[in-house]
Coordinates of C-alpha atoms in Angstrom, one line a residue:
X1 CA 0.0 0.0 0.0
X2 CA 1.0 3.5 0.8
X3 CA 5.1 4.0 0.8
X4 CA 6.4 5.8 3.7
X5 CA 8.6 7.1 1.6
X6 CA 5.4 9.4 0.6
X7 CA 4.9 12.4 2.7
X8 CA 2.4 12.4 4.9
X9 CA 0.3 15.3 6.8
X10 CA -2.0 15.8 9.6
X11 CA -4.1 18.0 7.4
X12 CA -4.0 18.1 3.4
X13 CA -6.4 21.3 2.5
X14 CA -7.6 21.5 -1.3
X15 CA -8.1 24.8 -2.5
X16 CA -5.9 28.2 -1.5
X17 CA -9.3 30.8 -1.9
X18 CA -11.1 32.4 0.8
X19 CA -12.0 28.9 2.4
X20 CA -8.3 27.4 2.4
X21 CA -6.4 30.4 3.7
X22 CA -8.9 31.0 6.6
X23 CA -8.1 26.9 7.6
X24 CA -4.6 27.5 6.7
X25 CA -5.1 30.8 9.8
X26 CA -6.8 28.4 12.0
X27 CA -5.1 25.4 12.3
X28 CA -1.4 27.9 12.5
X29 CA -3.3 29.6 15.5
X30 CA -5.7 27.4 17.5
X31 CA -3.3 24.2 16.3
X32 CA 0.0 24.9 16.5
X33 CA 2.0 21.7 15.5
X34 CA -0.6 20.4 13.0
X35 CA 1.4 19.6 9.9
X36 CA -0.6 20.6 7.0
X37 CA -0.4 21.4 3.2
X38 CA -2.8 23.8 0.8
X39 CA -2.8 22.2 -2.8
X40 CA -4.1 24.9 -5.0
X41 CA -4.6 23.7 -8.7
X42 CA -4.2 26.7 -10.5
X43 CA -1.0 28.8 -10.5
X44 CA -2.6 31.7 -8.1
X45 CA -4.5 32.1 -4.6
X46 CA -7.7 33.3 -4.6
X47 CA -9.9 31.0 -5.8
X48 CA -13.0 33.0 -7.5
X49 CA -11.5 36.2 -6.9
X50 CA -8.2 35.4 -9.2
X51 CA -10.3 33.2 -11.9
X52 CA -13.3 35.6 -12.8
X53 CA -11.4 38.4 -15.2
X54 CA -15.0 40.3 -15.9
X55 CA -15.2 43.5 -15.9
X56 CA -16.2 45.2 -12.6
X57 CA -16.1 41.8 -10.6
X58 CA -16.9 42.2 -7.1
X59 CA -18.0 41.2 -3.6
X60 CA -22.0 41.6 -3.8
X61 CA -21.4 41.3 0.6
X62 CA -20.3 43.8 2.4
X63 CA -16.3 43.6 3.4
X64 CA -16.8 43.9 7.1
X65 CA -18.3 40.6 6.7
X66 CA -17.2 38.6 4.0
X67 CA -13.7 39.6 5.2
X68 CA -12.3 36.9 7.7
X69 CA -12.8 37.7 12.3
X70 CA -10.3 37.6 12.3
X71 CA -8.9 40.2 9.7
X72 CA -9.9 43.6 10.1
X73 CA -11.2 44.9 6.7
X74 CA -9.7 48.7 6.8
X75 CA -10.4 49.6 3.3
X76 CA -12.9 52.3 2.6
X77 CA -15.5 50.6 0.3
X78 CA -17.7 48.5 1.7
X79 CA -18.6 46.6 -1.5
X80 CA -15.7 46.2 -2.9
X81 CA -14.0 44.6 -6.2
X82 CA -11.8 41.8 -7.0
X83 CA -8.5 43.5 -7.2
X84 CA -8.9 44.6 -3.6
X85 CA -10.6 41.6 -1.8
X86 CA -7.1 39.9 -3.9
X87 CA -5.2 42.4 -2.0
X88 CA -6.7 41.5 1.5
X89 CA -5.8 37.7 1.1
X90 CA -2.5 38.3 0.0
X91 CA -1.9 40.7 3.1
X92 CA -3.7 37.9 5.0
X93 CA -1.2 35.0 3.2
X94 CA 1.7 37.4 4.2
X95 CA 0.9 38.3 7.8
X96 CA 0.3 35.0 8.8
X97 CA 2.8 33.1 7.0
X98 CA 0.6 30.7 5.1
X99 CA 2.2 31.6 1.9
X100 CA 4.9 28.8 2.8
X101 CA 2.3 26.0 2.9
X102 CA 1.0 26.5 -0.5
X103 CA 1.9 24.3 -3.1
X104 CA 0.4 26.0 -6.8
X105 CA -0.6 23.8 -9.6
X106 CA -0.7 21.1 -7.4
X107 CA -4.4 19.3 -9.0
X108 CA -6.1 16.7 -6.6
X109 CA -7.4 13.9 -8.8
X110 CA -8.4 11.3 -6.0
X111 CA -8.6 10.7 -2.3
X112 CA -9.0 7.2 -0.9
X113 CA -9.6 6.6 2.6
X114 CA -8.2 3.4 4.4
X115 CA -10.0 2.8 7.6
X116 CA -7.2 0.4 8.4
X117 CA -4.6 2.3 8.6
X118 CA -6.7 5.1 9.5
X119 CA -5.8 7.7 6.6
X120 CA -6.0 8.8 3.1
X121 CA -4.1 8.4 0.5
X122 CA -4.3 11.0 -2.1
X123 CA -3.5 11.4 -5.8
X124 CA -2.0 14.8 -7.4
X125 CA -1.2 15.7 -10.5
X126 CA 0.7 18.9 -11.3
X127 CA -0.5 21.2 -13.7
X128 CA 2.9 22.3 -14.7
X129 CA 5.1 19.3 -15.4
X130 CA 2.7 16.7 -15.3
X131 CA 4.3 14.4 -12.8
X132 CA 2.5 12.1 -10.5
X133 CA 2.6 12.9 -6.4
X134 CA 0.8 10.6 -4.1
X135 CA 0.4 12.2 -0.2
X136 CA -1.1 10.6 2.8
X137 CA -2.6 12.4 5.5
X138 CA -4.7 12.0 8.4
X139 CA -7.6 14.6 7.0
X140 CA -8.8 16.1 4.5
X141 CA -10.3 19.7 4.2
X142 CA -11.8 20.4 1.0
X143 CA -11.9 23.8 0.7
X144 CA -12.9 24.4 -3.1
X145 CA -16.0 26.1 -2.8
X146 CA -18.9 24.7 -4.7
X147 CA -18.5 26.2 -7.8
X148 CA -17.4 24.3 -11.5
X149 CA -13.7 26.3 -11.5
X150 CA -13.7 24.3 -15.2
X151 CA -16.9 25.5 -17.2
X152 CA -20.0 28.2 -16.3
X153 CA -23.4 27.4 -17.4
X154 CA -24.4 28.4 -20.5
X155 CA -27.7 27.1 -22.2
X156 CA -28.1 26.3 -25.6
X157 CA -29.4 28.9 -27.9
X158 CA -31.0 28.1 -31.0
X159 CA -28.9 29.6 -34.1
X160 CA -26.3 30.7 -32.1
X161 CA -23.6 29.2 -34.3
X162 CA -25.7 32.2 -36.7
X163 CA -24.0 34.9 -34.6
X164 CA -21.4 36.4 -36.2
X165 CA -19.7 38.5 -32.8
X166 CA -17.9 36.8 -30.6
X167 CA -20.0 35.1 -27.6
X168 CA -18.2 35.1 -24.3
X169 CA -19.4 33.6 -20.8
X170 CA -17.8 35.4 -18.2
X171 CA -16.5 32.8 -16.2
X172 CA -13.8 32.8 -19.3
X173 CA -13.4 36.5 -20.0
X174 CA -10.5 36.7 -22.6
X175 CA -8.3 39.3 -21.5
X176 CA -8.0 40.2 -25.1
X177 CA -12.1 41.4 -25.4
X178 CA -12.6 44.9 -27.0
X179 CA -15.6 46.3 -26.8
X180 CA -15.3 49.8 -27.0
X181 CA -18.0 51.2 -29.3
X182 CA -19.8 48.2 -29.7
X183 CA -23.2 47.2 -28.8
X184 CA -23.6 44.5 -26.1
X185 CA -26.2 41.8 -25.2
X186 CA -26.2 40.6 -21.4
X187 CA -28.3 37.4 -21.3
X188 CA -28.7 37.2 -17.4
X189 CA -30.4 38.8 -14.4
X190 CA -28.2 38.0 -11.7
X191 CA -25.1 39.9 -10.2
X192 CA -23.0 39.0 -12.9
X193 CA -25.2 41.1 -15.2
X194 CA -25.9 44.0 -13.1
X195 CA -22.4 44.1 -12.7
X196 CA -21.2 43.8 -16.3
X197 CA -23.9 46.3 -17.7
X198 CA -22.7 50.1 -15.7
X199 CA -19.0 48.1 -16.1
X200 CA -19.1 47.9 -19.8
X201 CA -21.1 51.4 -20.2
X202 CA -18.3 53.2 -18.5
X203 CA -15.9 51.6 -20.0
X204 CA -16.3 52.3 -23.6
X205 CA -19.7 50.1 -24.9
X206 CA -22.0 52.1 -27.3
X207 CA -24.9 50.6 -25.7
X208 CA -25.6 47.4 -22.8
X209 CA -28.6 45.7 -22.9
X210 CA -29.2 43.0 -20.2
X211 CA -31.9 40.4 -21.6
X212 CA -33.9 38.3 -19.0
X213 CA -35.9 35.7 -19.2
X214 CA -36.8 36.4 -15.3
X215 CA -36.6 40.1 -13.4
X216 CA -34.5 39.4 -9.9
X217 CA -34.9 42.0 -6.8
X218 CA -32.0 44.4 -7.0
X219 CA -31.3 46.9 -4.9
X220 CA -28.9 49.8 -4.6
X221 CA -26.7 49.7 -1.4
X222 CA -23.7 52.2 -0.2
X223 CA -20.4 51.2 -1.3
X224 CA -18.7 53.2 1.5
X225 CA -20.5 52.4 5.5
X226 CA -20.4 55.9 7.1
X227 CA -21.6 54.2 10.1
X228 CA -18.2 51.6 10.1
X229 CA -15.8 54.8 9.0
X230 CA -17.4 56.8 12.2
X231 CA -16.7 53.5 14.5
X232 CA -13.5 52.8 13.4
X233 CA -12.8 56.6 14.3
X234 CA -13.9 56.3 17.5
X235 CA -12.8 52.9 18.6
X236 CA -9.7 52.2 16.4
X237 CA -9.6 50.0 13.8
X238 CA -9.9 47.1 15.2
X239 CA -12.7 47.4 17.6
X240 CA -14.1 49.4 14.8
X241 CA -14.4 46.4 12.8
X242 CA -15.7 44.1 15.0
X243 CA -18.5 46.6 15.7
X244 CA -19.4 47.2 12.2
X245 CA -19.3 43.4 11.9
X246 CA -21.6 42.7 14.8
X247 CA -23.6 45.6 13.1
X248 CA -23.8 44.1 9.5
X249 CA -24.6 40.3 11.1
X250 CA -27.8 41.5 12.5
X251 CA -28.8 43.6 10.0
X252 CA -28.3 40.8 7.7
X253 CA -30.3 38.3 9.4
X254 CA -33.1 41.1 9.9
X255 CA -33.3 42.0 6.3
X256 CA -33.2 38.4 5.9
X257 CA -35.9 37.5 8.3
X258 CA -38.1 41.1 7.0
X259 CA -38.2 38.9 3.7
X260 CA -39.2 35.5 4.6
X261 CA -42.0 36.5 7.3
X262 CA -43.4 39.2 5.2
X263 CA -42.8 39.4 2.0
X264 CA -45.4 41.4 0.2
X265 CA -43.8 44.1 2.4
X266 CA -40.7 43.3 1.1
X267 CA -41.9 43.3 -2.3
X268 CA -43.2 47.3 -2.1
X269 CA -40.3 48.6 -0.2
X270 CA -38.0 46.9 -2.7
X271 CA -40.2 47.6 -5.5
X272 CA -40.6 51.6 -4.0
X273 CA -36.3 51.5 -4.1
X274 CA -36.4 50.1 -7.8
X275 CA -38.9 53.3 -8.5
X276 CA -37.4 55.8 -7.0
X277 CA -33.6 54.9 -9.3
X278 CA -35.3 54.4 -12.5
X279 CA -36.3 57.0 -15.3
X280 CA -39.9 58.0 -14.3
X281 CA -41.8 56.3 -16.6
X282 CA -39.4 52.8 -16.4
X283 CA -41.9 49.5 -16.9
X284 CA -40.8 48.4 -13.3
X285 CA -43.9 45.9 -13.5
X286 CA -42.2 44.1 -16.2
X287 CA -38.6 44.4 -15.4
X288 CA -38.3 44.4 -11.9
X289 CA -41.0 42.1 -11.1
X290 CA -40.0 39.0 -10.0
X291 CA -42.5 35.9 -10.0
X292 CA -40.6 35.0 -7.0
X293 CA -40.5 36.2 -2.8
X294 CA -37.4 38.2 -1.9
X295 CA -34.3 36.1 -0.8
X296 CA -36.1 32.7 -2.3
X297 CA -33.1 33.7 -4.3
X298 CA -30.1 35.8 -3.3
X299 CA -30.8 39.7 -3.6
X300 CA -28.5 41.5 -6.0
X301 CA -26.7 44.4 -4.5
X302 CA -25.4 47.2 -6.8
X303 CA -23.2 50.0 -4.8
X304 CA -24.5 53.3 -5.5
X305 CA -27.0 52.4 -7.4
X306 CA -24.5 52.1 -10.4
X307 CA -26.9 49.6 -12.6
X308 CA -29.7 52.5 -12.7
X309 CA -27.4 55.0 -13.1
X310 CA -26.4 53.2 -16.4
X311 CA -30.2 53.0 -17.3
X312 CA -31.0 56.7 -16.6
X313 CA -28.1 58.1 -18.6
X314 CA -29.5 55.9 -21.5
X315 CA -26.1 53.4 -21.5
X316 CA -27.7 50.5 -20.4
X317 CA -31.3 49.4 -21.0
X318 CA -33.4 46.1 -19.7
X319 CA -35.2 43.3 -22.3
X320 CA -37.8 40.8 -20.2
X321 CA -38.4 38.1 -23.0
X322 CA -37.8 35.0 -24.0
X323 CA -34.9 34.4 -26.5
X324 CA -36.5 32.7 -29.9
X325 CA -33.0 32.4 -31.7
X326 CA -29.9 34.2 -32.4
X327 CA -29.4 35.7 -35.9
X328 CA -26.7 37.2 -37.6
X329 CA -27.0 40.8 -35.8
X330 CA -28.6 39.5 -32.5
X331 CA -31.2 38.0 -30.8
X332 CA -34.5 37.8 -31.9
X333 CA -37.3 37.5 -29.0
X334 CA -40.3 35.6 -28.6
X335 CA -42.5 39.1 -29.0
X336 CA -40.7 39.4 -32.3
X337 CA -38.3 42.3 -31.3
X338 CA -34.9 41.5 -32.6
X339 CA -32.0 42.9 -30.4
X340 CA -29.0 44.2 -32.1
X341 CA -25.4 43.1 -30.8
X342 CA -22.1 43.1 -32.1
X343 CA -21.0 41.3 -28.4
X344 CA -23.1 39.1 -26.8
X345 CA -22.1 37.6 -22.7
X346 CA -23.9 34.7 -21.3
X347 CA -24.2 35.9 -17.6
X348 CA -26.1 32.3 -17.6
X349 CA -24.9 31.2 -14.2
X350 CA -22.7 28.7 -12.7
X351 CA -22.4 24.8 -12.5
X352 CA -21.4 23.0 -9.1
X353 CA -18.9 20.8 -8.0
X354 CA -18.8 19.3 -4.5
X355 CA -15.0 19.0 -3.1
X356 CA -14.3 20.1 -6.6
X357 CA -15.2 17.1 -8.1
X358 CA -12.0 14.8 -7.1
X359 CA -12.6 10.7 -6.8
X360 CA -13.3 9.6 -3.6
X361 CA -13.5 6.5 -2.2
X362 CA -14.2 5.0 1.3
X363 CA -12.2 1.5 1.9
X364 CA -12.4 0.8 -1.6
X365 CA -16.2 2.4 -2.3
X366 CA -16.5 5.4 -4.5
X367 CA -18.3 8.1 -2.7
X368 CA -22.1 9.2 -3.9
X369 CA -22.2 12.4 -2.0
X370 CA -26.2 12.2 -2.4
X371 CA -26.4 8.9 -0.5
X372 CA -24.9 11.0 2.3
X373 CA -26.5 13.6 4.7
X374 CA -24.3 16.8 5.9
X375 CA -23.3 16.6 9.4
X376 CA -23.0 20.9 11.2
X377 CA -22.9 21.9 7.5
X378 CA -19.4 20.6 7.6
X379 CA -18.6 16.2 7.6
X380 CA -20.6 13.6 5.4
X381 CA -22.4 10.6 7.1
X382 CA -20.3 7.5 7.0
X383 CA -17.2 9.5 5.6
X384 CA -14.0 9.7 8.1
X385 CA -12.0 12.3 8.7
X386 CA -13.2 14.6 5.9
X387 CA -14.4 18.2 6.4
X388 CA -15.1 20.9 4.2
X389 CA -16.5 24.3 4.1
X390 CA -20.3 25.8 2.6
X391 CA -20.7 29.1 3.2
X392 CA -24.0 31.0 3.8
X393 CA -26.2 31.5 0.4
X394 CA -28.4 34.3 2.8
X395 CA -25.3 35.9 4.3
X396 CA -21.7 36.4 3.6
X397 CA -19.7 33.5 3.0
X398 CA -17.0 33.7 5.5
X399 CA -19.0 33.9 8.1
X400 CA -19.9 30.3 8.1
X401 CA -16.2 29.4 7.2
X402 CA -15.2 31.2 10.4
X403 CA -17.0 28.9 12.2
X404 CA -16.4 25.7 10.0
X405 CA -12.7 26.2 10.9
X406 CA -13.1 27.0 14.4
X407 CA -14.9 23.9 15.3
X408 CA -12.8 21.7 12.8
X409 CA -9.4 22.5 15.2
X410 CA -11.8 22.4 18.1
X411 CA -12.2 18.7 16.6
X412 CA -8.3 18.0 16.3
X413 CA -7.3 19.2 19.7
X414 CA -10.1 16.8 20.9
X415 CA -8.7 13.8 19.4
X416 CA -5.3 14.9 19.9
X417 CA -5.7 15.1 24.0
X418 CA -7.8 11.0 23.9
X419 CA -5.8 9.8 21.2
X420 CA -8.3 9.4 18.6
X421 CA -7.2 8.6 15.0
X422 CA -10.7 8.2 13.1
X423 CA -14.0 10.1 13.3
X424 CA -17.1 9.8 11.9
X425 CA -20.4 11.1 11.9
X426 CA -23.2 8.1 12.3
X427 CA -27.0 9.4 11.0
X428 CA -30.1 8.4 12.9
X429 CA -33.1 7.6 10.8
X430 CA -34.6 10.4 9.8
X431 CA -36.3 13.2 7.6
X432 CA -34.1 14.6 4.6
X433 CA -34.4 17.6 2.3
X434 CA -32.4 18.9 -0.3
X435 CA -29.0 20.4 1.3
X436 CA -29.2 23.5 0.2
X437 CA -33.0 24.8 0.4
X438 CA -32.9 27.5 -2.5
X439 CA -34.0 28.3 -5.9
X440 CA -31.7 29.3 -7.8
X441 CA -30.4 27.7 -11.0
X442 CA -27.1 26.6 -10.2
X443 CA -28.5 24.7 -7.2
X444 CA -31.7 23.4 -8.8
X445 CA -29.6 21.9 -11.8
X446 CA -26.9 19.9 -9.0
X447 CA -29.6 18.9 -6.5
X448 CA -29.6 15.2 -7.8
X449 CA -25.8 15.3 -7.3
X450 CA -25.6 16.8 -3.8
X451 CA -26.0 15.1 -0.1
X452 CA -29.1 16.0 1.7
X453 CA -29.5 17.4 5.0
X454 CA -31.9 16.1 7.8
X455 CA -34.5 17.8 9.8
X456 CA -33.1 18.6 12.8
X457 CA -29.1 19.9 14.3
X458 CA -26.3 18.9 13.9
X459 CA -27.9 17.2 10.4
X460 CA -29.5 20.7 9.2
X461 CA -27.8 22.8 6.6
X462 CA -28.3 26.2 9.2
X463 CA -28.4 29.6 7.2
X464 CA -28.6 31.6 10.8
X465 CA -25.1 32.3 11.8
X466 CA -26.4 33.5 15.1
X467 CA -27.6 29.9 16.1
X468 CA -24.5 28.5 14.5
X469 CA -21.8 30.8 16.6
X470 CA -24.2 30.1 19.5
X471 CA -24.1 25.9 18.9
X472 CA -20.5 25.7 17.7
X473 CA -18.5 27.6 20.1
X474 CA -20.3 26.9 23.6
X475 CA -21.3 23.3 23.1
X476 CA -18.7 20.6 22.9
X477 CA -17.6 18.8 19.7
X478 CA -18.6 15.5 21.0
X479 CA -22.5 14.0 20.8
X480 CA -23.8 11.2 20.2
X481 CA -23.9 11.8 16.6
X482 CA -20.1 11.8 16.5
X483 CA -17.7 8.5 16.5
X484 CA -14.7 8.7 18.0
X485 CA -12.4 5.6 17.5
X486 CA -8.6 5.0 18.1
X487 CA -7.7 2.6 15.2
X488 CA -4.7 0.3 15.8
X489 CA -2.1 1.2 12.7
X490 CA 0.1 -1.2 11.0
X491 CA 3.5 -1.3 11.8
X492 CA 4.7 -0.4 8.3
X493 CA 2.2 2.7 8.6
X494 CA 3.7 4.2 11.2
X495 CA 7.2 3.5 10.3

């Protein structure tokens, strides 16, 4: 079997974006003495924030939280783009070291667990030269996200090979694009297209036209938080920034809550917003309507109201139809309208990919993560020593990494002091639902494909980061949910 030769880790994290660093900051902190590798495939950290290349990419959650606790996020805009959320992990990467425990174009192609010798054994492929590595290690964070770093989703389009511009999704922006002067087609309603359309107006396109099939709720937020700028004043900038934070959790969860208990009211204050930014006259009952209650899907934030800006000044215009075919000079629509384009961007959405697709296998059986139910949002049923990290689809991301990583070194140093080598979570008969309880495309199309969650803690997939800071930090990491075992290893194993 495995060599011990091979090298071998406590820890072997997958993925150096948001997710990986923050475990990377964990397990140097509240583990000191964990040995422990990131593998990032691609040649960069960053994860989304280094592979999207569109223009005006950014953070539609605010900075005070999507920033790590432990990171103060001292950089005036609130909302804020790619180039400096890439800045804040790098500073992050630096401060803390981590930098050294990253190993780029490092791809992991498999991961086989060995309950006998209490371990996994893990393939790699690099990128760069090709060559074949195998590691061991006693866990294994996957910390990729859930996103298809590989291919967006793009439907097909009747006639589209009729098109005679270029078609771009912008999950694969080439850096090359010029669209100065020309007219552009937006097929999408989420943030990627209320992002792309004031982007590309201000930045040289004769005209943007987003095209949706569906209206989403979008709202116009403050990209600069006078309220955090007065704290951070008055307190310093550190317990500036955990006010703000403590601030923008609440107000989160009560937006949040505003939405699912009432959300006709939602609907008018949202829909008032929408009126009061748009052209007087603007068909908001067509195309900002949505068929849909507010955060069924995630709201769209656009900072200063950028997106209507765009629309007022006449750069940027809205199309609610449905797409009949693509012709030579456009789209034409169902109603019969054709839509001129020289460029057109399939803002279609994105595919997932649980622990970014790599082979896994459990003493010899490949792993069907939808015959498995999610364990604190965090550990599979019947899976060993695997964790990985989901953030929040009704809140900022990190916040639920935070706590992921928290409790996972809260888990080592518990089976460091007893002398535990295996756990695993064991599920009682019950309920299940899907594990991730939201509409949107990109998790309707993967449902078949993901594990499910049960009906009650620790197997619910909770969106309330209040109950989960509350559950995670003051009650102990052992229940009777949780298998702890001490696994005799064979001699060769432990050489």
């Amino acid at each position: 079997m495995t060599s011990i030769s091979e090298e071998h880790v406590d820890v072997l994290v997958v993925g150096a974006g948001i997710s990986g660093i923050g475990v990377a900051r964990y397990l140097l902190t509240d583990q000191p003495g964990t040995t422990f590798v990131v593998l990032e495939g691609r040649a960069a950290l960053g994860g989304t924030w280094d592979l999207f290349r569109y223009p005006g990419i950014r953070s539609d959650s605010d900075l005070y939280t999507f920033g790590y606790r432990f990171k103060p996020w001292t950089d005036a805009k609130s909302i804020a783009g790619a180039d400096r959320i890439l800045a804040y992990l790098y500073d992050t990467v630096q401060e803390y070291g981590i930098d050294r425990y990253i190993r780029y174009h490092h791809n992991v192609i498999a991961a086989a667990w060995s309950t006998a010798d209490a371990r996994w054994t893990v393939q790699v492929e690099r990128s760069d030269t090709g060559e074949q590595l195998t590691l061991t290690a006693n866990w294994v964070f996957g910390a990729t996200g859930y996103y298809d770093y590989d291919a967006g989703y793009t439907p097909h389009f009747e006639g589209q090979e009729r098109f005679r511009g270029p078609i771009v999704h912008p999950q694969h922006w080439p850096e090359d694009l010029d669209y100065t002067g020309k007219k552009v087609v937006v097929i999408g309603s989420g943030a990627t297209a209320v992002t792309l359309a004031p982007t590309m107006a201000d930045t040289g396109a004769e005209h943007v036209t987003v095209l949706q099939r569906t209206p989403t709720y979008v709202l116009p937020v403050p990209s600069v938080d006078k309220i955090a700028s007065m704290l951070s004043r008055l307190l310093g900038a550190e317990r500036g920034f955990a006010a703000t934070r403590a601030k923008n959790i609440r107000m989160q969860r009560v937006i949040w809550s505003v939405c699912q208990r009432f959300p006709a009211l939602a609907r008018r204050l949202i829909r008032s917003a929408n009126r009061r930014a748009l052209p007087e006259g603007f068909d908001v009952d067509t195309h900002f309507n949505p068929p849909y209650n507010p955060w069924d899907q995630r709201l769209c934030s656009v900072p200063d109201g950028d997106f209507f800006r765009a629309i007022r000044d006449g750069r940027a215009s809205v199309v609610t139809d449905r797409i009949r075919t693509f012709t030579e000079n456009g789209i034409l629509l169902d109603s019969g309208q054709e839509v001129e384009a020289d460029l057109i961007v399939t803002a279609t959405g994105l595919n997932l990919k649980l622990l970014g697709g790599i082979a896994i296998s459990v003493d010899g059986e490949p792993l069907q993560a939808r015959d498995h139910i999610v364990y604190r949002g965090m550990m599979l049923s019947g899976v060993p020593n695997l964790a990985f990290a989901i953030g929040y689809t009704n809140s900022s991301w990190t916040l639920k990494v935070d706590l992921l990583c928290e409790h996972f070194c809260a888990v080592l140093a518990y089976m460091q002091r007893y002398r535990y080598n295996l756990c695993v979570p064991e599920a009682p008969n019950m309920q299940t639902r899907p594990m991730l309880d939201f509409a949107a495309g990109y998790v309707q199309r993967a449902l078949d494909k993901l594990p499910r969650q049960g009906d009650k803690f620790p197997w619910n997939m909770s969106m309330n980061y209040l109950d989960d800071a509350r559950h995670m930090r003051r009650h102990p990491v052992t229940n009777e949910h949780l298998r702890f075992a001490r696994v005799p290893v064979r001699e060769e194993m432990s050489a």
